[in-house]
Short mmCIF file of C-alpha atoms and ligand atoms in Angstrom, two decimals:
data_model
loop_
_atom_site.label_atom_id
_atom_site.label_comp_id
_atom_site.label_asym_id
_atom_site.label_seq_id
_atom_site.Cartn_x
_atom_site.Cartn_y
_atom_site.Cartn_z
CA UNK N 1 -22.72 8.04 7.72
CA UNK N 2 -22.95 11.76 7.54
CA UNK N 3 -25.26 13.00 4.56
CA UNK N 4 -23.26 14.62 1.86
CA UNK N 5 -24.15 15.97 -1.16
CA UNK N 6 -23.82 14.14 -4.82
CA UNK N 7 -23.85 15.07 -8.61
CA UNK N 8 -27.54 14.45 -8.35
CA UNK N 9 -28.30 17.51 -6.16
CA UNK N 10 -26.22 19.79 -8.70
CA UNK N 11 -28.59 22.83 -10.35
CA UNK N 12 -27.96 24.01 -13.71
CA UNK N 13 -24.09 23.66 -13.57
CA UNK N 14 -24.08 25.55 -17.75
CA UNK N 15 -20.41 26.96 -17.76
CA UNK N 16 -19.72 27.03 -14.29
CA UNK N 17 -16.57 26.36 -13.14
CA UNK N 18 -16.44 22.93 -11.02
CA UNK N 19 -12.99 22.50 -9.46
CA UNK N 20 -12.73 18.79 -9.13
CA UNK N 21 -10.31 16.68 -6.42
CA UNK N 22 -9.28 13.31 -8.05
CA UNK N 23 -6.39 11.08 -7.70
CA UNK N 24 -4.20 10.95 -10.20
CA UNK N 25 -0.81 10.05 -8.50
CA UNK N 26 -0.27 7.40 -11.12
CA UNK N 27 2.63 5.08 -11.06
CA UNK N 28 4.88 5.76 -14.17
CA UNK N 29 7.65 4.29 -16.16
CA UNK N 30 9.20 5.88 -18.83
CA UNK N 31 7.14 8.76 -19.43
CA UNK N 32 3.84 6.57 -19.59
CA UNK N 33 1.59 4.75 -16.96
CA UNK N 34 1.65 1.66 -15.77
CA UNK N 35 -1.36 1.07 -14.17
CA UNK N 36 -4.74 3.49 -14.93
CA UNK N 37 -7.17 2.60 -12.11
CA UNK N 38 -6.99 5.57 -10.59
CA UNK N 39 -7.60 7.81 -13.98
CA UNK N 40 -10.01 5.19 -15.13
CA UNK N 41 -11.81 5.27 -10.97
CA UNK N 42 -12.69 9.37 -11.80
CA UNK N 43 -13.47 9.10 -15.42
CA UNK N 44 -17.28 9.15 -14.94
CA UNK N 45 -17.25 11.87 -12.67
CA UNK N 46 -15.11 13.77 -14.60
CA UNK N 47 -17.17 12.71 -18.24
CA UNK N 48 -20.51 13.48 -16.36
CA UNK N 49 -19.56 17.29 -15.40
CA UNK N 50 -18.30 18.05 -18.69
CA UNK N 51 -21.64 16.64 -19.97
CA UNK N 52 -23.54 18.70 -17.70
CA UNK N 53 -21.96 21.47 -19.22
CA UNK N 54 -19.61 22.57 -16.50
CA UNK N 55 -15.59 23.82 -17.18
CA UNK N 56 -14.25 21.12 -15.26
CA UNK N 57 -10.78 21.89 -13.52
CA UNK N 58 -8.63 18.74 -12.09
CA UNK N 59 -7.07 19.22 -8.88
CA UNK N 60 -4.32 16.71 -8.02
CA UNK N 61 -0.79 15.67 -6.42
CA UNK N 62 1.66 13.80 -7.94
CA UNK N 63 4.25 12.42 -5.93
CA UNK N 64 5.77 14.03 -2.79
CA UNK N 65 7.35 17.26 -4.09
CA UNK N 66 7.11 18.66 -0.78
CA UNK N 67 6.00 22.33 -1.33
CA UNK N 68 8.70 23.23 -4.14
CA UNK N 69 8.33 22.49 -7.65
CA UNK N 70 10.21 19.48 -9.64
CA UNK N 71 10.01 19.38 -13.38
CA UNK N 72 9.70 15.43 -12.93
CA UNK N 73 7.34 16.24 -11.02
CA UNK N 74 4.57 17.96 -13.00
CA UNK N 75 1.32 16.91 -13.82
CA UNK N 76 1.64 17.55 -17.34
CA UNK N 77 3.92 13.97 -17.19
CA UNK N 78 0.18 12.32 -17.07
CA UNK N 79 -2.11 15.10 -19.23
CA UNK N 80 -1.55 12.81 -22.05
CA UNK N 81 -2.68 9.94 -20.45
CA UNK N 82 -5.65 11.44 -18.88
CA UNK N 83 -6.68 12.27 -22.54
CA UNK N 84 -6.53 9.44 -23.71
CA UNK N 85 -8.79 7.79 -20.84
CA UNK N 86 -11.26 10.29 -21.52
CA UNK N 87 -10.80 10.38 -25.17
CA UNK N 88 -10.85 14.42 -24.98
CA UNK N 89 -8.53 17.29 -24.76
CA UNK N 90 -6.92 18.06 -21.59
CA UNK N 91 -6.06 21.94 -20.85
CA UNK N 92 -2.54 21.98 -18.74
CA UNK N 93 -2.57 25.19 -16.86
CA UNK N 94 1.01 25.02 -15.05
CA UNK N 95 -0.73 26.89 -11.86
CA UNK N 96 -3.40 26.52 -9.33
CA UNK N 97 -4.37 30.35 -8.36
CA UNK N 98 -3.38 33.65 -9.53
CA UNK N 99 -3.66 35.64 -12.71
CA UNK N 100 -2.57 32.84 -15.16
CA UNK N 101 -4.83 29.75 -13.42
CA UNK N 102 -7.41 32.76 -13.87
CA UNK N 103 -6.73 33.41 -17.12
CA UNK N 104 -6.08 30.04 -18.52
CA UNK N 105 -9.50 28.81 -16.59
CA UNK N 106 -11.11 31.73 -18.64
CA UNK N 107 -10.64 30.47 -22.08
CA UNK N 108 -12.06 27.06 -20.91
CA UNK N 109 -15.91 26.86 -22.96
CA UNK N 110 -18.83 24.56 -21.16
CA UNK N 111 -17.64 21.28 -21.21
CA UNK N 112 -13.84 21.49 -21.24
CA UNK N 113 -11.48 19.88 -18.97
CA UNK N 114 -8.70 21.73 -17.27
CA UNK N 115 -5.60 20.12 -15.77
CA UNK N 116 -4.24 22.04 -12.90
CA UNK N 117 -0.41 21.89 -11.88
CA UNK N 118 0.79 19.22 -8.64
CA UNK N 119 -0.93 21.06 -5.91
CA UNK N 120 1.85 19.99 -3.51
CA UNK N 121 4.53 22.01 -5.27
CA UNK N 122 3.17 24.60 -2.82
CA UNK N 123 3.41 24.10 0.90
CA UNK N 124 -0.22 25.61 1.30
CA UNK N 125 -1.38 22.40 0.18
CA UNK N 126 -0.26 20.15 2.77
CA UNK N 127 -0.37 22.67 5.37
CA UNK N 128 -4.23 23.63 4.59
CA UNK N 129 -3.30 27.71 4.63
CA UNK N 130 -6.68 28.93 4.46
CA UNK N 131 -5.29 31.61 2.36
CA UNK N 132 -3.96 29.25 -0.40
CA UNK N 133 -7.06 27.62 -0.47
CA UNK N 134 -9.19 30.93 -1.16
CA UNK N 135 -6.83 31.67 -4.13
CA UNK N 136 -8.13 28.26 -5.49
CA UNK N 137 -11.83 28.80 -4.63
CA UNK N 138 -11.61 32.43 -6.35
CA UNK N 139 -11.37 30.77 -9.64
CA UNK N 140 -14.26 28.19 -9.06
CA UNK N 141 -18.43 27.89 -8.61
CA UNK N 142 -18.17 24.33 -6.84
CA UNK N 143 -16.32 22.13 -5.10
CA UNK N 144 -16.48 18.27 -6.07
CA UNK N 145 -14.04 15.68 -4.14
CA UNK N 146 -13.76 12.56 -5.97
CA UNK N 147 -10.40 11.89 -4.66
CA UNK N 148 -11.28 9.01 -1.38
CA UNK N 149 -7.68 8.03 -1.44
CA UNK N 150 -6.85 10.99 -0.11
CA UNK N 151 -9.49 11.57 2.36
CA UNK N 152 -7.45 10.98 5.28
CA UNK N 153 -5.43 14.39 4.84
CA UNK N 154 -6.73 17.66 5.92
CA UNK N 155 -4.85 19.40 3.01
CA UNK N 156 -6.55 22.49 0.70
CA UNK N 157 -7.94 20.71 -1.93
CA UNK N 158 -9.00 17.61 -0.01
CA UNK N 159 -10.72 19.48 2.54
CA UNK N 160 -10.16 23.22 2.79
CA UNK N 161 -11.90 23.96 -0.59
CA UNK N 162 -15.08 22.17 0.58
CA UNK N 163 -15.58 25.49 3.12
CA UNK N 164 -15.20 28.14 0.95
CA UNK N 165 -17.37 26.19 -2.28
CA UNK N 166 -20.44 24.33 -2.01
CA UNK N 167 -19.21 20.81 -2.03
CA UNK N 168 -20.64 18.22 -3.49
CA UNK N 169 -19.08 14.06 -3.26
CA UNK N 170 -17.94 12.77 -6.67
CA UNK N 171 -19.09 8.76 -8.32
CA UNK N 172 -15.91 7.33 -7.33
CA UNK N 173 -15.98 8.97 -3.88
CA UNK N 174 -20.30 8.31 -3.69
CA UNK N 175 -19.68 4.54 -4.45
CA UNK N 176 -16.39 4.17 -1.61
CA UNK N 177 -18.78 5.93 1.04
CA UNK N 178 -21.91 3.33 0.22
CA UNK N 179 -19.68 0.19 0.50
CA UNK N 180 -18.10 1.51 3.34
CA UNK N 181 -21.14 1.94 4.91
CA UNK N 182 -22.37 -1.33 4.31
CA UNK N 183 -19.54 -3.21 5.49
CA UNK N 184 -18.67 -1.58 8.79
CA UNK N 185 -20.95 1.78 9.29
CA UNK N 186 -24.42 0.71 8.98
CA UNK N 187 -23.94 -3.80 8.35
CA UNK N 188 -26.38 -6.42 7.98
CA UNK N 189 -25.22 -8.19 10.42
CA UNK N 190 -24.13 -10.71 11.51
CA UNK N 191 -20.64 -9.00 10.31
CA UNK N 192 -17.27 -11.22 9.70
CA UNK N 193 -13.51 -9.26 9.44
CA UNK N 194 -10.85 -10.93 7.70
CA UNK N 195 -7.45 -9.38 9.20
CA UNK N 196 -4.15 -10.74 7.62
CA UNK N 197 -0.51 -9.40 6.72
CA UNK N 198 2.50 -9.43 8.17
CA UNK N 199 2.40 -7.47 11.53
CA UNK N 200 -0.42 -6.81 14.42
CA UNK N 201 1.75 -3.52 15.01
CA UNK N 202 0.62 -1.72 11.68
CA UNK N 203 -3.00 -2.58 12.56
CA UNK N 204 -3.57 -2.33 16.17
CA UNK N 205 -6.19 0.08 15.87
CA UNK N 206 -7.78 -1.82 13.71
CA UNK N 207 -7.93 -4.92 15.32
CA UNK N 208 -8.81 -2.84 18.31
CA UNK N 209 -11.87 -0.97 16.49
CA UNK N 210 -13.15 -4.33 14.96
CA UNK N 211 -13.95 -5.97 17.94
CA UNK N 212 -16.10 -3.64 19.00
CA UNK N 213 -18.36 -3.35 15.87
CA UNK N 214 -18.20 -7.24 14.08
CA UNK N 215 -19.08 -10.63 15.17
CA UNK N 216 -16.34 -12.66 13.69
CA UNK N 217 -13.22 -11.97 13.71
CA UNK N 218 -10.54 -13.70 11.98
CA UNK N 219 -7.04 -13.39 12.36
CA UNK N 220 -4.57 -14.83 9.69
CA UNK N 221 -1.31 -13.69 8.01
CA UNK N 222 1.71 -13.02 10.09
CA UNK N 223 -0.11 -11.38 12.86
CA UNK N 224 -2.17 -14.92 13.54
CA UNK N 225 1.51 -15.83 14.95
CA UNK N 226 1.42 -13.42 17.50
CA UNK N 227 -1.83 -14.05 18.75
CA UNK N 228 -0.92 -17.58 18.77
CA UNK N 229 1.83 -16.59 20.73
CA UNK N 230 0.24 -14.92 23.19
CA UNK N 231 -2.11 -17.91 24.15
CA UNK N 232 1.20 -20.02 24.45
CA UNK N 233 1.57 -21.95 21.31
CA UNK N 234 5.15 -22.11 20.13
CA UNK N 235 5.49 -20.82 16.92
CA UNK N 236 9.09 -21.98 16.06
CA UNK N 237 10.78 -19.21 13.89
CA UNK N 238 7.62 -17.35 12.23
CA UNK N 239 7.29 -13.96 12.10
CA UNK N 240 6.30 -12.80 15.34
CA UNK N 241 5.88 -9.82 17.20
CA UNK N 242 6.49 -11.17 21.20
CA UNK N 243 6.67 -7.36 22.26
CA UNK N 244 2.94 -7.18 21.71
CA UNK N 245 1.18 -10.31 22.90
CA UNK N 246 -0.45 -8.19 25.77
CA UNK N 247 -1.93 -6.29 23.43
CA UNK N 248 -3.36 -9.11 21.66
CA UNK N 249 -4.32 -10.56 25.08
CA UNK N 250 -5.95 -7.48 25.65
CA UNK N 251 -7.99 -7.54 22.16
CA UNK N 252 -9.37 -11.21 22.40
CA UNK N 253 -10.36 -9.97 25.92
CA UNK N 254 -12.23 -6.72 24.24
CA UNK N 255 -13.63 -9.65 21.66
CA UNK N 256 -14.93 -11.93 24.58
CA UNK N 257 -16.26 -9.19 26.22
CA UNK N 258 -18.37 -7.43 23.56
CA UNK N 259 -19.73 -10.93 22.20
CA UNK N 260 -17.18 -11.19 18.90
CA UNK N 261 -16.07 -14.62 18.03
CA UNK N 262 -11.90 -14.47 17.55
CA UNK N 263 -11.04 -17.16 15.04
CA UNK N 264 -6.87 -18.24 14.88
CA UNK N 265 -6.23 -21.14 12.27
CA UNK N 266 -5.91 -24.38 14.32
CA UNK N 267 -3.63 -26.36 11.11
CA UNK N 268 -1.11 -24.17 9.61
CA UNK N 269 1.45 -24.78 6.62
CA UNK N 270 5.14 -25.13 7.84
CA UNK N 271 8.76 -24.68 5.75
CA UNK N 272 12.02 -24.26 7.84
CA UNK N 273 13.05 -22.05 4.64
CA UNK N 274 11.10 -19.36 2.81
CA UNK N 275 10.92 -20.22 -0.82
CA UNK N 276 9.18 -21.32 -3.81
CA UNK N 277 7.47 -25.06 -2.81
CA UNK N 278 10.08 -25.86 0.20
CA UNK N 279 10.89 -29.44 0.33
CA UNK N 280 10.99 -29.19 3.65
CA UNK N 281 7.14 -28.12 3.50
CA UNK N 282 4.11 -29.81 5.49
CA UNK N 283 0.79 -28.72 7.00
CA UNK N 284 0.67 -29.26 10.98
CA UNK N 285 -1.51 -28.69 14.32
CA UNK N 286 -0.53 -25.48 15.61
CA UNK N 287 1.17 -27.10 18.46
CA UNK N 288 3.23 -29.48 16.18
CA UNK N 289 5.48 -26.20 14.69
CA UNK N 290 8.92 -27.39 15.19
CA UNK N 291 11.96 -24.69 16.56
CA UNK N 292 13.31 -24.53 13.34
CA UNK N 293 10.11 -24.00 11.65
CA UNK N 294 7.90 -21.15 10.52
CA UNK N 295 4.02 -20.77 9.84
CA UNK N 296 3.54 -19.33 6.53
CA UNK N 297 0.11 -20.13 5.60
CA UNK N 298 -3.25 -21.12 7.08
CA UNK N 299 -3.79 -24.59 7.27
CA UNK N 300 -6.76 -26.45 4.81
CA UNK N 301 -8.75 -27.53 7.63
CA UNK N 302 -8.58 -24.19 9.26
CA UNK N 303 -9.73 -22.60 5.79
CA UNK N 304 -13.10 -24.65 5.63
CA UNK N 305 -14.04 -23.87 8.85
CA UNK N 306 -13.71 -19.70 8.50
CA UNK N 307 -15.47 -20.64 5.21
CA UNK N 308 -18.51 -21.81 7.22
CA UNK N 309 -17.99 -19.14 9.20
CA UNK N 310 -18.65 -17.05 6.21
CA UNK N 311 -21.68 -18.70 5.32
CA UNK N 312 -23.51 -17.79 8.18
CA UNK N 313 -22.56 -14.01 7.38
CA UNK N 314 -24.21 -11.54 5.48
CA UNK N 315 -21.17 -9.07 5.35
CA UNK N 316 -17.43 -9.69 4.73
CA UNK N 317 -14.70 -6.65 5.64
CA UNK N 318 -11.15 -8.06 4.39
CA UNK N 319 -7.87 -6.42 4.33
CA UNK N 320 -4.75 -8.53 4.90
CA UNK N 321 -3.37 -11.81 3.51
CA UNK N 322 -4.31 -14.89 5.08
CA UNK N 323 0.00 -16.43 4.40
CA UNK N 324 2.60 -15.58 2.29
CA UNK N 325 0.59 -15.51 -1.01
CA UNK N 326 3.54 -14.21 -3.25
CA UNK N 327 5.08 -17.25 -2.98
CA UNK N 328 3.58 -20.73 -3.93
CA UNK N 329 2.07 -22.54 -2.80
CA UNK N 330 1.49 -19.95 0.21
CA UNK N 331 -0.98 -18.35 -1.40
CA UNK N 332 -3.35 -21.56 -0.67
CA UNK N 333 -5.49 -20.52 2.15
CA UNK N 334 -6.03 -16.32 1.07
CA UNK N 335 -7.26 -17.60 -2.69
CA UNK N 336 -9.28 -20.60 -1.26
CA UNK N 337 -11.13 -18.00 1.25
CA UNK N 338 -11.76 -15.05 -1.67
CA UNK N 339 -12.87 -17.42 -4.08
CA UNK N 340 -15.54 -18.63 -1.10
CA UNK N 341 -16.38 -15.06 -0.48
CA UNK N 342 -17.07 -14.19 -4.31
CA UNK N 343 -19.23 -17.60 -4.67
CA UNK N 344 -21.03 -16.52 -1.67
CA UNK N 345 -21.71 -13.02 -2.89
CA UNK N 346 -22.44 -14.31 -6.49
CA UNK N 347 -25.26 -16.21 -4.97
CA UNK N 348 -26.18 -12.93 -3.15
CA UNK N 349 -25.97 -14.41 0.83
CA UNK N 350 -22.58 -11.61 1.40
CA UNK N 351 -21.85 -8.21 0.96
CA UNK N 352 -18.34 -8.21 0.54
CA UNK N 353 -15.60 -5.59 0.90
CA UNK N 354 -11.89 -5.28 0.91
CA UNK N 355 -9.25 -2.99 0.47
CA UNK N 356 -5.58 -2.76 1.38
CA UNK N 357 -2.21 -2.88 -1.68
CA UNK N 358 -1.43 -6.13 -0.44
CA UNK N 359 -5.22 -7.58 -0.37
CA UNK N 360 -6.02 -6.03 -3.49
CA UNK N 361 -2.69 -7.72 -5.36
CA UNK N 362 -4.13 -11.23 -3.57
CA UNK N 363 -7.54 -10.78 -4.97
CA UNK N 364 -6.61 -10.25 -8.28
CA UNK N 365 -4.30 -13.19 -8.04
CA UNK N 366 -7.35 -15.19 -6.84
CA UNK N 367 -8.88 -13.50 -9.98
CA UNK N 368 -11.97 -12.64 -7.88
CA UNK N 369 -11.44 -8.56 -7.52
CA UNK N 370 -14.46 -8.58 -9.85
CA UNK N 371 -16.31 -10.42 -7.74
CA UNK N 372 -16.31 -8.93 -4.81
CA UNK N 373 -18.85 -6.51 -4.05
CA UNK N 374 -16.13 -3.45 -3.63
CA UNK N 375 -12.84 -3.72 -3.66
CA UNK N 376 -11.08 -0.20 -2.29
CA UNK N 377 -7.94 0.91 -3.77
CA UNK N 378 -7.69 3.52 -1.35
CA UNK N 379 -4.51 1.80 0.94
CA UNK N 380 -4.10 4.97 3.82
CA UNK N 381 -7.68 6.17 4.05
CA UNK N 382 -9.13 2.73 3.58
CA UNK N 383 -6.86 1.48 6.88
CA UNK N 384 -7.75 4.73 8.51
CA UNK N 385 -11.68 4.06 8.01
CA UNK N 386 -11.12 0.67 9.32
CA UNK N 387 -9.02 2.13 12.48
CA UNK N 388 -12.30 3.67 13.19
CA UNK N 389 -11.28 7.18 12.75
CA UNK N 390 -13.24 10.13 10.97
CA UNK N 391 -11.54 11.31 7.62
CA UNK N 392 -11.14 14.95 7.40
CA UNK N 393 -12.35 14.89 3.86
CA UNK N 394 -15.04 13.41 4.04
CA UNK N 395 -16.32 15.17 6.97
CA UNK N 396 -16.23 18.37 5.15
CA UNK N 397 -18.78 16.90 2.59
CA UNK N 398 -20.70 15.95 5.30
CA UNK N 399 -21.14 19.39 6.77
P1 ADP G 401 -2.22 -4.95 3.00
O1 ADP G 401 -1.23 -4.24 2.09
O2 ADP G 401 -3.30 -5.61 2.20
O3 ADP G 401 -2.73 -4.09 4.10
P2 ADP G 401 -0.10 -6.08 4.61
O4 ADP G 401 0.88 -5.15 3.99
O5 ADP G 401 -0.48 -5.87 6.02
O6 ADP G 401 -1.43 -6.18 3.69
O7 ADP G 401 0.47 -7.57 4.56
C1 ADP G 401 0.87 -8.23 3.39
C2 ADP G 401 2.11 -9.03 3.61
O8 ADP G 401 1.99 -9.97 4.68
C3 ADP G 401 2.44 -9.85 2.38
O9 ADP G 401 3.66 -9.40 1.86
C4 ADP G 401 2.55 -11.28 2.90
O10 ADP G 401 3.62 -12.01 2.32
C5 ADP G 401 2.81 -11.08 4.37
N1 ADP G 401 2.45 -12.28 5.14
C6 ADP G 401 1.25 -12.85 5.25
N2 ADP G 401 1.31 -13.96 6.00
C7 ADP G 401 2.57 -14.08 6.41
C8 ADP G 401 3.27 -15.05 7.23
N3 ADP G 401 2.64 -16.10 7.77
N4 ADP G 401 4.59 -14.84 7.43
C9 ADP G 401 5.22 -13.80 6.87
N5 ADP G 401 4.62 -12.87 6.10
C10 ADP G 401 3.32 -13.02 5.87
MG1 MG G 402 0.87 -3.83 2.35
#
């Protein structure tokens, strides 16, 4: 990890302006939120410049207006809501540069929070136009980006604002980039990766960049199928991707080859129809899966083994379901392995970290999010950092 600047290395910040990047695309129904983590994620950063004694203006998208505005659109749908997770008064200024942002950022006094409009109702956002971006900066002192979710896009306010400002890496964003770094950047090793889902195609890369960089890795969910596959176990009518078993060929021969231990489940959980408790349900050897059956969970066998496997770990990187878990009693195997992972981090033997919609949904489910040592909300840019890949927004802090 880069070294980037925090809230700590901030001078006397008295009624300066700090234009602040957060995420607060928040899902809404009928006029009011339905879910606040994201609001509630940037609230200390947020709380802390105000404190400080900054004018702190939000930054933020909403939706995908793509570069036009929409009245449904508008950020002033959540300004209410942000005030009442902060328990202060929002300012909505209904631009982001020019003489009324200017002007509306002038009456702000040391310590007030300013709500600037969707920043993607104007196509400089998305397309990072260096010029758009300077009409931001000209109204601000500092830059701070608290918004990891959307790290992965070069766009002006996730990364062309941290040029032209001195820039400076928010709580939310400070705390992502530490557990990141634990878990996959700078590990105690030895290192175990959980990878489920659905498909190996919408994490190749990641697959691909684990190998390299952990010592166990262990493949569940749908994609376990195709790996199965590939080493010639029939696997009936589960979800399979047969197009790609080179390519997982070709990643447990990257695994073998760079000492990382590939674990498939060796007992799996069987239905010939996907529902709610199948009659037609039973747990099998992997080479007992009939034609008309398919594999929708990990078997129990398979799940204390990877739970030794565990033990012997000092740091956990999850994203993926290890079966079905929406639908019972499929969840079996991905709420036996969390709640193993939390006990083992609870005694303090794992450092633990997941992310992913999917994963997050299952660990709550297991009611073990808590537990976990960080759980990333960030979907995109959390896949992205496991792919391996440099996000353009945080290397622009890390200048
Ligand atoms: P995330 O959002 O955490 O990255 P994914 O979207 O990759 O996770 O995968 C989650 C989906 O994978 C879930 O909807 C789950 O039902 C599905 N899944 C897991 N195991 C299987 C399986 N054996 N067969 C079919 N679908 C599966
Ligand atoms: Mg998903």
């Amino acid at each position: 990890m880069g070294k980037f600047k925090t809230l700590d290395d901030l001078g006397d910040v008295t009624g300066k302006v700090a234009l602040l990047r957060v995420d607060l695309n928040l899902p809404m129904a009928d006029g009011r939120a339905t879910d606040l983590t994201r609001a509630l994620a940037v609230k200390p950063t947020i709380l802390e410049l105000a404190e400080k004694g900054a004018k702190v203006v939000l930054l933020a998208h909403f939706g995908r207006p793509k570069g036009e505005r929409h009245s449904t659109l508008s950020l002033s749908l959540v300004q209410g809501e942000i005030e009442r997770v902060l328990s202060k008064e929002v300012m909505f200024i209904p631009e982001v540069q020019g003489p009324v942002a200017k002007q509306a950022i002038g009456i702000l006094r040391a310590g007030d929070i300013g709500l600037m409009e969707n920043t993607r109702f104007w196509p400089g956002e998305e397309g990072n136009n260096p010029e758009f971006a300077k009409g931001i900066a000209a109204n601000g002192d500092f830059y701070v980006n608290d918004a990891f979710s959307a790290a992965h896009r070069a766009h002006a306010t996730t990364e062309g604002l941290a040029h032209l400002l001195p820039a400076y890496a928010g709580r939310a964003m400070q705390k992502e980039l530490e557990a990141l770094d634990a878990a996959l950047g700078n590990p105690e090793m030895p290192v175990a990766a959980v990878v489920g889902g659905a498909k190996v195609s919408t994490k190749l890369v990641v697959l691909e960049n684990l190998v390299g960089k952990v010592q166990h890795l262990i493949i569940g969910g749908g994609m376990a199928n195709t790996f199965l596959a590939a080493k010639g176990v029939d696997v009936g009518k589960s979800l399979c991707e047969h197009d790609l078993t080179d390519k997982a060929i070709a990643i447990m021969e990257a695994a073998d080859a760079s000492g990382c231990t590939v674990h498939l489940p060796y007992d799996v959980v069987v239905a010939k129809e996907f529902a709610a408790n199948p009659p037609s349900m039973r747990v099998c050897n992997v080479h007992e899966v009939a034609a008309d059956e398919m594999i929708l969970d990990v078997g129990p066998l398979a799940v204390e083994a990877l739970g030794d496997v565990l033990k012997t770990c000092r740091t956990l990187v999850w994203n993926g379901p290890m079966g079905a878990f929406e639908t019972a009693p499929f969840d079996a195997a991905t709420v036996a392995l969390a709640r193993m992972a939390a006990a083992l981090t609870a005694e303090g033997s794992l450092k633990s970290v997941a992310g992913g919609g999917d994963t997050v949904a299952a660990l709550n489910h297991a009611g073990v999010a808590e537990d976990f040592s960080y759980v990333s909300t960030a979907g995109g840019a959390f896949l992205e950092w496991m792919e391996g890949k440099t996000l353009p927004g945080v290397a622009a802090l890390e200048r």
